[in-house]
Amino acid sequence: MHIDLEPYQEREGLRAPALHNSTVDSLGLRIIRGELRPGDVLTLEGIGASLGVSRTVAREAMRLLESLGLVISRRRVGIIVQPAEAWQVFDPRVIWWRLSSAGRDDQLRSLTELRIAVEPLAAASAARMAGASERRQLVEIADTMRALGEAGELQRFLEQDIAFHSLLLATSGNEMFAALTHVVTIVLKGRTELGMMPAHPVPEALDLHDAVAQAVANGDPVQAELAMRSLLTEVRSAMVQEAP
């Protein structure tokens, strides 16, 4: 499984060469999967030896992992693995590692519950705040999603689904909602790339995307909120059915 995290790394000033990224991914996954447990002490020498990387690469990897709350460096002690409570759970890389672990279902559940708490209100705000061009664009995206979904073109459908929800969050007029765009993007990508999407999106989901778009286009915040809540409730129900 792979997800392109470069846009988020650039935003946070954390771009790193491929070798650094592979080292970070390897260690991050080991921590999140519990192979490295809270309280375990790591050293740059030990990391370099186990992964076959230089001390410089190991140091840069630790710097990034520390910024994510997975480890902390203590003078004369070493690099200490941190418990889940310390992790930066909204960071795209942490989210993806959790989706790639045995805790995948719990991560998808918590992300979907976050979406249920935020996106209906964002849709209502978009119905009040969006400009004419954004309203038209939302309807066009929903129409494209229906065509792609019925054709079973899941990758292109995913791209439009991301565009749909990103536009809603961006036009809500709430910078806190807009800041969650990357979280919604990763949960949408994760559900597709982890094989949790049906070959053809269910008609109810397509209808509800249409309903959200039309409510926003019509400037109806009440219906926009209701339709988005129904859409995400359908997503949560589907996840419960798909979980082992």
PDB file of C-alpha atoms in Angstrom, residues 142 145-146 149 157 161 164-165 191 197-198 200-213 227-228 230-235 238:
ATOM      1  CA  ALA A 142     -21.481  15.225  -8.408  1.00  0.00           C
ATOM      2  CA  MET A 145     -19.031  11.125  -9.870  1.00  0.00           C
ATOM      3  CA  ARG A 146     -22.290   9.441 -10.866  1.00  0.00           C
ATOM      4  CA  GLY A 149     -19.251   5.389 -10.299  1.00  0.00           C
ATOM      5  CA  PHE A 157     -14.230   8.371  -9.071  1.00  0.00           C
ATOM      6  CA  ASP A 161     -14.837  12.356  -4.567  1.00  0.00           C
ATOM      7  CA  PHE A 164     -16.120  17.209  -3.958  1.00  0.00           C
ATOM      8  CA  HIS A 165     -15.374  17.034  -0.243  1.00  0.00           C
ATOM      9  CA  ARG A 191     -10.905   3.188   1.813  1.00  0.00           C
ATOM     10  CA  MET A 197     -14.929   0.234  -1.787  1.00  0.00           C
ATOM     11  CA  PRO A 198     -17.405  -1.821  -3.841  1.00  0.00           C
ATOM     12  CA  HIS A 200     -19.520   0.250  -8.160  1.00  0.00           C
ATOM     13  CA  PRO A 201     -20.421   2.877  -5.531  1.00  0.00           C
ATOM     14  CA  VAL A 202     -23.870   2.187  -4.121  1.00  0.00           C
ATOM     15  CA  PRO A 203     -26.692   4.212  -5.726  1.00  0.00           C
ATOM     16  CA  GLU A 204     -27.654   5.688  -2.338  1.00  0.00           C
ATOM     17  CA  ALA A 205     -24.220   7.275  -1.986  1.00  0.00           C
ATOM     18  CA  LEU A 206     -24.398   8.753  -5.491  1.00  0.00           C
ATOM     19  CA  ASP A 207     -27.901  10.095  -4.788  1.00  0.00           C
ATOM     20  CA  LEU A 208     -26.747  11.688  -1.538  1.00  0.00           C
ATOM     21  CA  HIS A 209     -23.775  13.394  -3.215  1.00  0.00           C
ATOM     22  CA  ASP A 210     -26.294  14.824  -5.686  1.00  0.00           C
ATOM     23  CA  ALA A 211     -28.538  15.920  -2.824  1.00  0.00           C
ATOM     24  CA  VAL A 212     -25.694  17.710  -1.035  1.00  0.00           C
ATOM     25  CA  ALA A 213     -24.620  19.460  -4.238  1.00  0.00           C
ATOM     26  CA  ALA A 227     -27.931  15.179   3.135  1.00  0.00           C
ATOM     27  CA  MET A 228     -24.278  15.184   4.193  1.00  0.00           C
ATOM     28  CA  SER A 230     -27.094  10.869   5.696  1.00  0.00           C
ATOM     29  CA  LEU A 231     -24.201  10.333   3.292  1.00  0.00           C
ATOM     30  CA  LEU A 232     -21.657   9.836   6.066  1.00  0.00           C
ATOM     31  CA  THR A 233     -24.037   7.643   8.045  1.00  0.00           C
ATOM     32  CA  GLU A 234     -24.252   5.421   4.971  1.00  0.00           C
ATOM     33  CA  VAL A 235     -20.454   5.328   4.808  1.00  0.00           C
ATOM     34  CA  ALA A 238     -20.947   0.220   5.047  1.00  0.00           C
TER      35      ALA A 238
END
